[in-house]
Short mmCIF file of C-alpha atoms in Angstrom, two decimals:
data_model
loop_
_atom_site.label_atom_id
_atom_site.label_comp_id
_atom_site.label_asym_id
_atom_site.label_seq_id
_atom_site.Cartn_x
_atom_site.Cartn_y
_atom_site.Cartn_z
CA MET A 104 25.38 -18.29 22.18
CA ALA A 105 26.49 -14.84 23.37
CA ASP A 106 25.03 -13.35 26.56
CA ASN A 107 23.67 -9.79 26.86
CA ARG A 108 22.98 -9.52 23.18
CA THR A 109 21.72 -6.27 21.65
CA ALA A 110 19.90 -5.82 18.34
CA ILE A 111 19.53 -2.45 16.61
CA LEU A 112 16.63 -1.90 14.20
CA ILE A 113 17.54 0.89 11.78
CA LEU A 114 14.26 2.40 10.60
CA GLY A 115 13.40 4.95 7.96
CA MET A 116 11.68 5.45 4.63
CA HIS A 117 13.36 4.36 1.41
CA ARG A 118 15.97 6.93 0.24
CA SER A 119 16.23 8.47 3.73
CA GLY A 120 19.90 7.70 4.37
CA THR A 121 19.43 4.43 6.26
CA SER A 122 22.01 2.69 4.06
CA ALA A 123 24.71 5.26 4.86
CA LEU A 124 24.09 5.15 8.61
CA THR A 125 23.96 1.34 8.64
CA ARG A 126 27.37 1.09 6.97
CA VAL A 127 28.86 3.67 9.36
CA LEU A 128 27.63 1.67 12.37
CA ASN A 129 28.93 -1.50 10.73
CA LEU A 130 32.40 0.07 10.41
CA CYS A 131 32.16 1.00 14.10
CA GLY A 132 31.76 -2.67 15.05
CA VAL A 133 28.05 -3.51 14.57
CA ASP A 134 27.50 -6.91 12.92
CA LEU A 135 25.18 -6.97 9.86
CA GLY A 136 25.41 -10.67 9.07
CA GLU A 137 26.84 -12.31 5.96
CA HIS A 138 24.00 -12.48 3.42
CA LEU A 139 23.80 -8.82 2.32
CA MET A 140 22.19 -7.29 -0.74
CA PRO A 141 24.83 -6.31 -3.34
CA PRO A 142 25.22 -2.70 -4.58
CA ALA A 143 23.17 -1.58 -7.59
CA GLN A 144 24.49 0.57 -10.39
CA GLY A 145 22.62 3.87 -10.60
CA ASN A 146 20.89 3.20 -7.28
CA ASN A 147 23.07 2.45 -4.25
CA GLU A 148 26.56 2.05 -5.67
CA THR A 149 28.05 2.00 -2.14
CA GLY A 150 25.69 -0.77 -1.01
CA PHE A 151 22.27 -1.18 0.57
CA TRP A 152 23.63 -3.00 3.67
CA GLU A 153 20.36 -4.90 3.92
CA HIS A 154 20.21 -8.57 4.88
CA LEU A 155 18.65 -10.42 1.94
CA ASP A 156 16.73 -12.79 4.20
CA ALA A 157 15.15 -9.84 6.03
CA VAL A 158 14.16 -8.19 2.74
CA ASP A 159 12.73 -11.49 1.50
CA LEU A 160 10.62 -12.15 4.60
CA HIS A 161 9.25 -8.59 4.53
CA GLU A 162 8.40 -8.87 0.82
CA ARG A 163 6.65 -12.19 1.43
CA ALA A 164 4.64 -10.79 4.32
CA LEU A 165 3.54 -7.78 2.27
CA LEU A 166 2.53 -10.01 -0.64
CA GLU A 167 0.57 -12.37 1.60
CA LEU A 168 -1.21 -9.36 3.12
CA GLY A 169 -2.13 -8.05 -0.34
CA ARG A 170 0.33 -5.18 -0.28
CA SER A 171 3.74 -4.12 -1.64
CA TRP A 172 6.48 -1.77 -0.38
CA SER A 173 5.06 1.09 -2.48
CA ASP A 174 1.41 0.51 -1.50
CA PRO A 175 0.13 3.52 0.49
CA ARG A 176 -2.83 1.65 1.97
CA ASN A 177 -3.04 0.68 5.62
CA LEU A 178 -2.18 -2.90 6.45
CA PRO A 179 -5.31 -4.99 7.17
CA ALA A 180 -6.73 -4.21 10.61
CA ASP A 181 -6.04 -7.70 11.98
CA TRP A 182 -2.77 -8.31 10.17
CA GLN A 183 -0.79 -9.20 13.33
CA ALA A 184 -3.12 -12.17 13.91
CA SER A 185 -2.90 -13.36 10.30
CA PRO A 186 -1.13 -16.47 8.97
CA ALA A 187 1.18 -14.09 7.09
CA ALA A 188 2.34 -12.51 10.36
CA ALA A 189 2.85 -15.92 11.97
CA ALA A 190 4.96 -17.05 9.02
CA ALA A 191 6.99 -13.82 9.15
CA GLU A 192 7.67 -14.36 12.88
CA ARG A 193 9.04 -17.83 12.18
CA ARG A 194 11.32 -16.46 9.45
CA ILE A 195 12.57 -13.65 11.72
CA ALA A 196 13.32 -16.17 14.48
CA LYS A 197 15.25 -18.34 12.03
CA LEU A 198 17.25 -15.34 10.77
CA VAL A 199 18.15 -14.28 14.32
CA ARG A 200 19.08 -17.83 15.27
CA THR A 201 21.22 -18.63 12.19
CA GLU A 202 22.90 -15.26 11.57
CA PHE A 203 23.33 -13.57 14.93
CA ALA A 204 23.44 -16.33 17.56
CA ASP A 205 27.00 -15.38 18.55
CA SER A 206 26.82 -11.62 17.92
CA PRO A 207 26.76 -9.40 21.02
CA LEU A 208 25.84 -6.31 18.96
CA TRP A 209 24.12 -6.55 15.58
CA ALA A 210 21.72 -4.59 13.39
CA VAL A 211 19.16 -5.09 10.65
CA LYS A 212 18.14 -2.44 8.17
CA ASP A 213 15.32 -2.58 5.63
CA PRO A 214 12.78 0.24 5.07
CA ARG A 215 9.99 -2.37 4.83
CA MET A 216 10.72 -3.24 8.46
CA CYS A 217 8.99 0.01 9.51
CA ARG A 218 5.67 -1.78 8.96
CA PHE A 219 6.67 -4.94 10.80
CA VAL A 220 8.34 -3.66 13.99
CA PRO A 221 5.80 -5.45 16.27
CA LEU A 222 6.88 -8.82 14.85
CA TRP A 223 10.58 -8.11 15.36
CA ALA A 224 9.99 -6.86 18.91
CA LYS A 225 8.03 -10.00 19.77
CA VAL A 226 10.70 -12.36 18.40
CA LEU A 227 13.59 -10.49 20.03
CA ALA A 228 11.83 -10.42 23.40
CA ALA A 229 11.26 -14.18 23.21
CA ALA A 230 14.96 -14.69 22.46
CA GLY A 231 16.05 -12.49 25.37
CA ILE A 232 17.72 -9.94 23.09
CA ASP A 233 17.81 -6.26 24.08
CA LEU A 234 16.10 -4.12 21.41
CA LYS A 235 17.41 -0.68 20.42
CA VAL A 236 15.99 1.49 17.64
CA VAL A 237 17.53 4.18 15.42
CA PHE A 238 15.31 6.37 13.23
CA VAL A 239 16.87 8.14 10.25
CA LEU A 240 15.05 11.21 8.93
CA ARG A 241 15.82 13.19 5.79
CA HIS A 242 14.31 16.34 4.31
CA PRO A 243 10.97 15.09 2.89
CA ASP A 244 11.44 16.90 -0.42
CA GLU A 245 14.76 15.07 -0.90
CA VAL A 246 13.16 11.72 -0.13
CA ILE A 247 10.22 12.35 -2.46
CA ALA A 248 12.46 13.54 -5.30
CA SER A 249 14.76 10.53 -4.90
CA VAL A 250 11.87 8.04 -4.87
CA GLU A 251 10.30 9.69 -7.91
CA ARG A 252 13.60 9.55 -9.78
CA ARG A 253 14.28 5.91 -8.91
CA ASP A 254 10.78 4.40 -8.97
CA GLY A 255 8.57 6.89 -10.82
CA ILE A 256 6.25 7.26 -7.82
CA SER A 257 4.32 10.54 -7.66
CA PRO A 258 5.14 13.07 -4.92
CA HIS A 259 1.71 12.73 -3.31
CA GLU A 260 2.01 8.97 -3.07
CA SER A 261 5.61 9.17 -1.82
CA GLY A 262 4.55 11.65 0.86
CA LEU A 263 1.86 9.26 2.11
CA LEU A 264 4.36 6.37 2.11
CA LEU A 265 6.79 8.51 4.14
CA LEU A 266 4.10 9.21 6.75
CA ASN A 267 3.14 5.55 6.94
CA HIS A 268 6.74 4.40 7.41
CA PHE A 269 7.45 6.93 10.15
CA PHE A 270 4.29 6.80 12.24
CA GLU A 271 3.76 3.02 12.08
CA ALA A 272 7.31 2.50 13.34
CA ALA A 273 7.08 5.35 15.86
CA LEU A 274 3.88 3.99 17.43
CA ALA A 275 5.35 0.48 17.57
CA THR A 276 8.46 1.65 19.48
CA VAL A 277 6.90 3.82 22.18
CA GLY A 278 8.59 3.11 25.51
CA ARG A 279 11.66 1.50 23.94
CA ALA A 280 15.24 2.78 23.75
CA ARG A 281 15.22 4.77 20.52
CA CYS A 282 17.27 7.50 18.93
CA ALA A 283 16.37 9.82 16.03
CA VAL A 284 19.03 11.38 13.81
CA THR A 285 18.95 13.17 10.47
CA TYR A 286 20.76 12.25 7.30
CA GLN A 287 22.07 15.82 7.19
CA SER A 288 23.70 15.44 10.64
CA LEU A 289 25.37 12.22 9.49
CA MET A 290 26.82 13.91 6.40
CA ASP A 291 27.85 17.08 8.26
CA ASP A 292 29.34 15.47 11.38
CA TRP A 293 29.25 11.69 11.35
CA SER A 294 31.33 11.52 14.52
CA GLY A 295 28.88 13.61 16.52
CA CYS A 296 25.98 11.65 15.06
CA VAL A 297 27.51 8.32 16.10
CA ASP A 298 28.35 9.69 19.57
CA ARG A 299 24.72 10.68 20.03
CA ILE A 300 23.49 7.22 19.02
CA ALA A 301 25.92 5.49 21.37
CA ARG A 302 25.03 7.84 24.25
CA GLU A 303 21.24 7.73 23.88
CA LEU A 304 21.09 3.98 23.28
CA ALA A 305 23.73 3.18 25.92
CA ILE A 306 25.80 1.00 23.58
CA GLU A 307 29.53 0.58 23.05
CA LEU A 308 30.95 0.86 19.50
CA PRO A 309 34.31 -0.93 19.78
CA LEU A 310 35.81 0.10 16.41
CA ARG A 311 34.66 3.71 16.35
CA GLU A 312 38.10 5.36 16.57
CA SER A 313 39.96 2.97 14.30
CA ALA A 314 37.30 3.21 11.56
CA ALA A 315 37.37 7.01 11.23
CA GLU A 316 39.47 7.13 8.06
CA GLU A 317 37.43 4.46 6.29
CA ILE A 318 34.17 6.16 7.27
CA GLU A 319 35.40 9.43 5.75
CA ARG A 320 36.10 7.65 2.47
CA PHE A 321 32.73 5.92 2.52
CA LEU A 322 30.65 9.08 3.08
CA ASP A 323 31.05 10.47 -0.41
CA ARG A 324 29.29 13.84 -0.22
CA GLY A 325 29.48 14.20 -4.01
CA ALA A 326 27.26 11.15 -4.53
CA ARG A 327 24.27 12.92 -2.97
CA ASN A 328 21.80 13.51 -5.83
CA HIS A 329 19.17 15.58 -4.03
CA HIS A 330 19.71 18.38 -1.52
CA VAL A 331 17.08 20.88 -0.37
CA ALA A 332 17.70 23.82 1.94
CA ASP A 333 16.03 23.65 5.36
CA ASP A 334 13.41 26.39 4.84
CA ALA A 335 11.50 26.53 8.14
CA ALA A 336 8.37 28.11 6.61
CA ALA A 337 8.22 25.61 3.76
CA LEU A 338 8.74 22.65 6.10
CA CYS A 339 5.79 23.69 8.26
CA GLU A 340 3.41 23.46 5.27
CA SER A 341 3.21 19.64 5.48
CA LEU A 342 3.06 17.02 8.21
CA ASN A 343 6.22 15.38 6.84
CA GLY A 344 7.92 18.76 6.94
CA ARG A 345 6.90 19.38 10.54
CA ILE A 346 8.29 16.02 11.59
CA TYR A 347 11.62 16.82 9.97
CA ARG A 348 11.59 20.33 11.42
CA ALA A 349 11.10 18.82 14.88
CA ALA A 350 14.15 16.62 14.31
CA LEU A 351 16.26 19.62 13.28
CA ASP A 352 15.17 21.70 16.27
CA SER A 353 15.74 18.96 18.88
CA THR A 354 19.09 18.58 20.59
CA THR A 355 18.11 15.19 22.02
CA SER A 356 15.86 12.39 20.86
CA ALA A 357 13.71 12.83 23.98
CA GLN A 358 12.87 16.38 22.84
CA PHE A 359 12.06 15.10 19.36
CA TRP A 360 9.67 12.40 20.58
CA ASP A 361 7.88 14.90 22.83
CA LYS A 362 7.17 17.03 19.75
CA VAL A 363 6.07 14.00 17.73
CA VAL A 364 3.29 13.29 20.26
CA ASP A 365 1.36 16.38 19.11
CA LEU A 366 2.03 15.60 15.45
CA GLY A 367 0.76 12.07 16.07
CA ASP A 368 -2.68 13.50 16.86
CA THR A 369 -2.77 15.05 13.39
CA TRP A 370 -1.66 11.77 11.86
CA ALA A 371 -4.45 9.94 13.70
CA LEU A 372 -6.98 12.18 11.93
CA TYR A 373 -5.44 11.38 8.56
CA ARG A 374 -5.24 7.68 9.34
CA ASN A 375 -8.78 7.31 10.68
CA ASP A 376 -10.69 9.79 8.51
CA VAL A 377 -8.85 9.92 5.18
CA LEU A 378 -6.87 6.74 4.59
CA PRO A 379 -9.83 4.31 4.87
CA TYR A 380 -11.52 6.06 1.95
CA VAL A 381 -8.29 5.97 -0.06
CA ASP A 382 -8.07 2.26 0.72
CA GLU A 383 -11.57 1.70 -0.65
CA LEU A 384 -10.82 3.56 -3.88
CA LEU A 385 -7.58 1.63 -4.41
CA ASP A 386 -9.33 -1.69 -3.70
CA LEU A 387 -12.00 -0.89 -6.28
CA MET A 388 -9.31 0.07 -8.80
CA ALA A 389 -7.52 -3.23 -8.19
CA ILE A 390 -10.75 -5.22 -8.65
CA ARG A 391 -11.58 -3.30 -11.81
CA GLY A 392 -8.09 -3.87 -13.20
CA ALA A 393 -8.19 -7.58 -12.42
CA LEU A 394 -11.49 -7.99 -14.28
CA GLU A 395 -10.15 -6.04 -17.27
CA SER A 396 -6.99 -8.13 -17.36
CA HIS A 397 -9.05 -11.33 -17.59
CA GLY A 398 -11.21 -9.92 -20.38
CA ARG A 399 -14.31 -10.04 -18.18
CA LEU A 400 -14.88 -6.31 -18.49
CA PRO A 401 -13.87 -3.98 -21.33
CA ALA A 402 -11.43 -1.21 -20.53
CA ILE A 403 -13.17 2.15 -20.05
CA THR A 404 -11.40 5.48 -20.50
CA PRO A 405 -12.66 9.08 -20.23
CA PRO A 406 -13.91 10.69 -23.47
CA SER A 407 -11.24 11.98 -25.83
CA GLY A 408 -9.72 15.25 -24.72
CA GLN A 409 -11.05 15.04 -21.15
CA GLY A 410 -8.67 12.56 -19.50
CA HIS A 411 -5.94 15.03 -18.53
CA ASN A 412 -8.40 17.74 -17.46
CA VAL A 413 -10.15 15.63 -14.84
CA PRO A 414 -8.72 16.05 -11.29
CA PRO A 415 -7.03 12.93 -9.86
CA LEU A 416 -9.76 12.30 -7.29
CA ALA A 417 -12.48 12.72 -9.93
CA ARG A 418 -10.65 10.24 -12.15
CA LEU A 419 -10.60 7.73 -9.29
CA GLN A 420 -14.32 8.29 -8.78
CA PHE A 421 -14.92 7.83 -12.49
CA ARG A 422 -13.07 4.52 -12.43
CA MET A 423 -15.08 3.40 -9.42
CA ILE A 424 -18.40 4.31 -11.02
CA ALA A 425 -17.38 2.82 -14.35
CA GLY A 426 -16.66 -0.49 -12.63
CA LEU A 427 -20.00 -0.44 -10.82
CA GLN A 428 -21.82 0.50 -14.02
CA ASP A 429 -20.30 -2.39 -15.88
CA GLY A 430 -21.30 -4.75 -13.09
CA MET A 431 -24.93 -3.60 -12.95
CA GLY A 432 -25.47 -2.30 -16.49
CA ARG A 433 -24.68 -5.59 -18.15
CA LEU A 434 -27.18 -7.39 -15.91
CA GLY A 435 -29.84 -5.15 -17.43
CA GLN A 436 -29.26 -6.44 -20.99
CA ALA A 437 -31.67 -9.39 -20.60
CA SER A 438 -34.76 -10.05 -18.50
CA ALA A 439 -33.08 -12.98 -16.78
CA ASP A 440 -30.39 -10.62 -15.49
CA LEU A 441 -32.97 -8.10 -14.26
CA GLY A 442 -34.85 -10.83 -12.46
CA ALA A 443 -31.68 -11.91 -10.70
CA MET A 444 -31.04 -8.38 -9.49
CA VAL A 445 -34.61 -8.05 -8.15
CA ARG A 446 -34.23 -11.28 -6.21
CA ILE A 447 -31.13 -10.03 -4.45
CA GLY A 448 -32.44 -6.52 -3.87
CA SER A 449 -33.00 -7.10 -0.15
CA GLU A 450 -29.44 -8.17 0.57
CA THR A 451 -26.95 -5.88 2.26
CA ALA A 452 -24.74 -3.60 0.19
CA ALA A 453 -21.68 -5.78 0.74
CA ASP A 454 -23.49 -8.99 -0.25
CA LEU A 455 -25.02 -7.21 -3.23
CA SER A 456 -21.63 -6.09 -4.51
CA ALA A 457 -20.21 -9.60 -4.18
CA THR A 458 -23.22 -11.15 -5.91
CA ILE A 459 -23.08 -8.65 -8.75
CA ALA A 460 -19.39 -9.34 -9.32
CA ALA A 461 -20.02 -13.10 -9.38
CA GLU A 462 -23.02 -12.76 -11.71
CA VAL A 463 -21.07 -10.53 -14.09
CA ALA A 464 -18.21 -13.00 -14.33
CA GLN A 465 -20.44 -16.05 -14.77
CA MET A 466 -22.99 -14.52 -17.17
CA ARG A 467 -20.34 -12.86 -19.30
CA GLN A 468 -18.47 -16.16 -19.75
CA SER A 469 -21.69 -18.08 -20.50
CA LEU A 470 -23.54 -15.62 -22.76
CA GLU A 471 -20.71 -13.70 -24.45
CA SER A 472 -20.88 -15.89 -27.55
CA LEU A 473 -24.67 -15.33 -27.82
CA PHE A 474 -24.86 -11.64 -27.03
CA GLY A 475 -21.69 -10.67 -28.96
CA ILE A 476 -20.68 -8.13 -26.36
CA ALA A 477 -17.42 -6.47 -27.40
CA GLY A 478 -15.74 -3.23 -26.41
CA ALA A 479 -16.81 -0.50 -24.05
CA GLN A 480 -20.14 1.28 -24.32
CA GLN A 481 -18.88 4.78 -24.98
CA GLN A 482 -22.34 6.32 -24.69
CA GLN A 483 -22.19 5.62 -20.94
CA LEU A 484 -19.06 7.68 -20.38
CA GLY A 485 -20.69 11.08 -20.27
CA GLU A 486 -23.22 9.85 -17.72
CA ALA A 487 -20.39 8.27 -15.71
CA LEU A 488 -18.55 11.60 -15.43
CA VAL A 489 -21.75 13.32 -14.31
CA GLN A 490 -22.28 10.67 -11.65
CA ALA A 491 -18.65 11.07 -10.58
CA ASP A 492 -19.28 14.76 -9.98
CA VAL A 493 -22.40 13.95 -7.95
CA LEU A 494 -20.44 11.42 -5.90
CA ARG A 495 -17.72 13.97 -5.22
CA ARG A 496 -20.26 16.50 -3.94
CA HIS A 497 -21.67 13.93 -1.53
CA MET A 498 -18.30 12.58 -0.39
CA ASP A 499 -17.90 14.86 2.66
CA ASP A 500 -21.41 14.13 3.78
CA ILE A 501 -20.92 10.37 3.43
CA ALA A 502 -17.64 10.44 5.40
CA GLY A 503 -19.22 12.51 8.20
CA ARG A 504 -22.08 10.12 8.73
CA GLY A 505 -19.77 7.18 9.40
CA ASP A 506 -21.78 4.02 9.92
CA GLN A 507 -24.77 5.48 8.06
CA ARG A 508 -22.79 5.33 4.80
CA LEU A 509 -23.39 1.58 4.43
CA THR A 510 -27.12 1.99 5.03
CA LEU A 511 -27.32 4.87 2.54
CA PHE A 512 -25.40 2.83 -0.03
CA ALA A 513 -27.81 -0.12 0.40
CA THR A 514 -30.84 2.17 0.18
CA ARG A 515 -29.61 3.76 -3.04
CA ASN A 516 -28.94 0.36 -4.56
CA GLU A 517 -32.41 -0.85 -3.59
CA GLU A 518 -33.94 2.25 -5.19
CA ARG A 519 -31.84 1.68 -8.28
CA LEU A 520 -33.00 -1.94 -8.46
CA GLN A 521 -36.62 -0.86 -8.15
CA ASP A 522 -36.13 1.66 -10.96
CA MET A 523 -34.56 -1.03 -13.10
CA ALA A 524 -37.49 -3.38 -12.36
CA VAL A 525 -39.88 -0.65 -13.52
CA ALA A 526 -37.78 -0.12 -16.62
CA ARG A 527 -37.93 -3.85 -17.28
CA SER A 528 -41.71 -3.76 -17.14
CA GLU A 529 -41.88 -0.81 -19.54
CA SER A 530 -39.44 -2.32 -22.04
CA GLU A 531 -40.58 -5.96 -21.75
CA GLN A 532 -42.40 -5.87 -25.06
CA GLN A 533 -39.28 -4.64 -26.85
CA LEU A 534 -37.16 -7.35 -25.24
CA MET A 535 -39.67 -10.14 -25.84
CA VAL A 536 -38.49 -11.01 -29.33
CA ARG A 537 -34.89 -11.19 -28.15
CA VAL A 538 -35.81 -13.12 -24.99
CA ASP A 539 -37.78 -15.65 -27.03
CA ALA A 540 -34.88 -16.11 -29.42
CA LEU A 541 -32.50 -16.70 -26.54
CA ALA A 542 -34.87 -18.61 -24.26
CA SER A 543 -33.83 -22.04 -25.39
CA ALA A 544 -30.14 -21.25 -25.10
CA VAL A 545 -30.57 -19.59 -21.69
CA ASP A 546 -32.66 -22.48 -20.37
CA ALA A 547 -30.06 -24.96 -21.58
CA LEU A 548 -27.27 -22.97 -19.94
CA ALA A 549 -29.28 -22.60 -16.72
CA THR A 550 -29.99 -26.32 -16.59
CA GLN A 551 -26.36 -27.13 -17.20
CA ALA A 552 -25.27 -24.58 -14.59
CA ARG A 553 -27.62 -26.03 -11.95
CA GLN A 554 -26.33 -29.54 -12.63
CA GLN A 555 -22.71 -28.45 -12.38
CA ALA A 556 -23.08 -25.87 -9.60
CA ASP A 557 -22.59 -28.15 -6.60
CA ASP A 558 -19.63 -30.04 -8.12
CA ALA A 559 -17.95 -26.94 -9.52
CA ALA A 560 -18.41 -24.61 -6.54
CA ARG A 561 -15.26 -25.62 -4.76
CA GLU A 562 -13.31 -25.78 -7.99
CA ARG A 563 -14.35 -22.24 -8.92
CA LYS A 564 -13.36 -20.94 -5.51
CA ALA A 565 -9.98 -22.65 -5.71
CA GLU A 566 -9.43 -21.38 -9.23
CA ALA A 567 -10.43 -17.86 -8.20
CA LEU A 568 -7.89 -17.96 -5.39
CA ARG A 569 -5.16 -19.18 -7.72
CA ASN A 570 -6.04 -16.56 -10.34
CA GLU A 571 -6.09 -13.85 -7.70
CA GLU A 572 -2.66 -14.91 -6.44
CA GLU A 573 -1.21 -14.94 -9.95
CA THR A 574 -2.90 -11.68 -10.95
CA ARG A 575 -1.78 -9.82 -7.84
CA LEU A 576 1.90 -10.37 -8.54
CA LYS A 577 1.61 -9.86 -12.26
CA TYR A 578 -0.41 -6.65 -12.23
CA GLU A 579 0.57 -5.13 -8.92
CA ALA A 580 3.10 -2.78 -10.51
CA ARG A 581 0.68 -1.87 -13.27
CA TRP A 582 -2.07 -0.65 -10.91
CA SER A 583 0.38 1.20 -8.74
CA ARG A 584 1.64 3.10 -11.79
CA ARG A 585 -1.89 3.80 -12.94
CA LEU A 586 -2.82 5.17 -9.54
CA ARG A 587 0.25 7.35 -9.50
CA ARG A 588 -0.70 8.84 -12.85
CA LEU A 589 -4.23 9.39 -11.70
CA LEU A 590 -3.19 11.03 -8.43
CA SER A 591 -0.72 13.31 -10.14
CA GLY A 592 -3.25 14.33 -12.74
CA LYS A 593 -0.88 13.47 -15.56
#
C-alpha cells in the first residue's frame, strides 16, 4: 500500500465540464482506476471518466433514500445516520481498497457525489488518505440548456438541482483543501487552469508537460453544444448566476469562497423556507401517482381547456387537493365510512392522513365490486380548482406561522369532519335504503376483516413495502417528468 496517498474529489453539476477536467488531470498523471463508464453516442462521445462502481453506489444510496439524481428535494434530514448511508460507506471503502490501494494520487468524479461528500470524507479520513477537492463551475444557462436537451428536465428544476449540487458539496468541504475553476477557463487556457489546481491544492502532476499534445487533441472546442456570453447583469439576476459571476471575478479560489459565504446566507433562506414546502408537494404528488398506478384512485385532470392555463404552482396545489378529496370524499359515500372518520376526528393531522390513506385503500378494494365506483368524479373538479386558489392565497400565511401550520391543518380537518357528520345526519334518510341493501354485505366484510386483521397485518405491511419498492423504481421517471411539465406550465 502506498504511503502519503492523495485523493481528489472532482465535484460539479451534471453537464458542468467535470468530464473534461477529469480526463485532463488523468492525462497529467492522476489515476482514475480501471472500471470506467464507456462513452455514449450523442452524450459524452469523449468519455464520462466516471468509475462505474462509484456511480453504482451513489445510485443505490439515492434509491434507498427515496431519491434519484434528478430529484430536487432535500435528502432526508437524518440521512447520514441511515442504513443507506452505512451501506454506501462500506461500498466506498471497498472501492478505495480494491482500486486505489497502490495509487499515490487518484481521483473520482461523479456529479452524484456532490450529495455524498460527507461519506467520502469519513472513509478517506479513516484510511489515512489526504483529501483534496476541485469544483468545476460552468455558466448556469449552459448547464440548464444542456440538461434540458439531454434529459428533458425543465429549466426551473435544473436550476434547483444546480444549487443543490453546489451548496451541499460546498458546505461539506468547508475547511478542506479545495480549488474552484470554470469550464470556460479550462477550454480557454487548460495549462493555466491545471497550474492553478496544482498550486492551490499543493499537488504534483508528473505527466503534465509530456501530455500537452494529447490534451490539446482531447479538448475539442467544436464539440461544445452550448455557449452563453458572460453578461454580468444577466448573471446577477439569479443565485446560480451570482455564484458563477463570483468564480469569474476571483483570481484565486480563496477569493471565490469568501464571496460564496454571503451567497450561502441567501441559499439558507431558500433551503429552510422554500424547499421544505416543495418537498411536501412532491411527496404528495408521488403518493397520488402511486395510488393511481395501482388503480386505487382514478386519475384526475383539470377540466378541458384549463390545464395549460393554470400556473405550475396552482396545478401542484390542484393535484394535492384532488388527492385529499379522493381520500376523504370516498369515505363519505356510505354511513360506515362517515362513522369511521368521526371516530378518528380527534387524532393529529399526520395520523389522520395516514388513517385516511389506509381506509381508502382497504375500503376501495373491499367495496369496489358492490359500489361500482369507476372513473373520476368530474363534478368535483371545479370545486377543486376553487379550493386550490384558496390554498394559494393562504400559503404565505401558513409558511410564516411555522409550527402553527400543523395545528391549523388539524383544526380545519376536525371542522371538516364535524361538517361531514352534520351532513350525514341530514342525509341519513336518503342513504337508509342503500345502507340497508348493503348492510349484510358490509357486516360480512367487517366480520371477515376483523377475523383476518391480526394475521394479515404483518403481511399487508410487508406487501406494502415490497409494492412501494417496486413502484418507486418503475414510476420514478414518470413523476419526475410530470412535475417538470407542471413546473414549466406546459
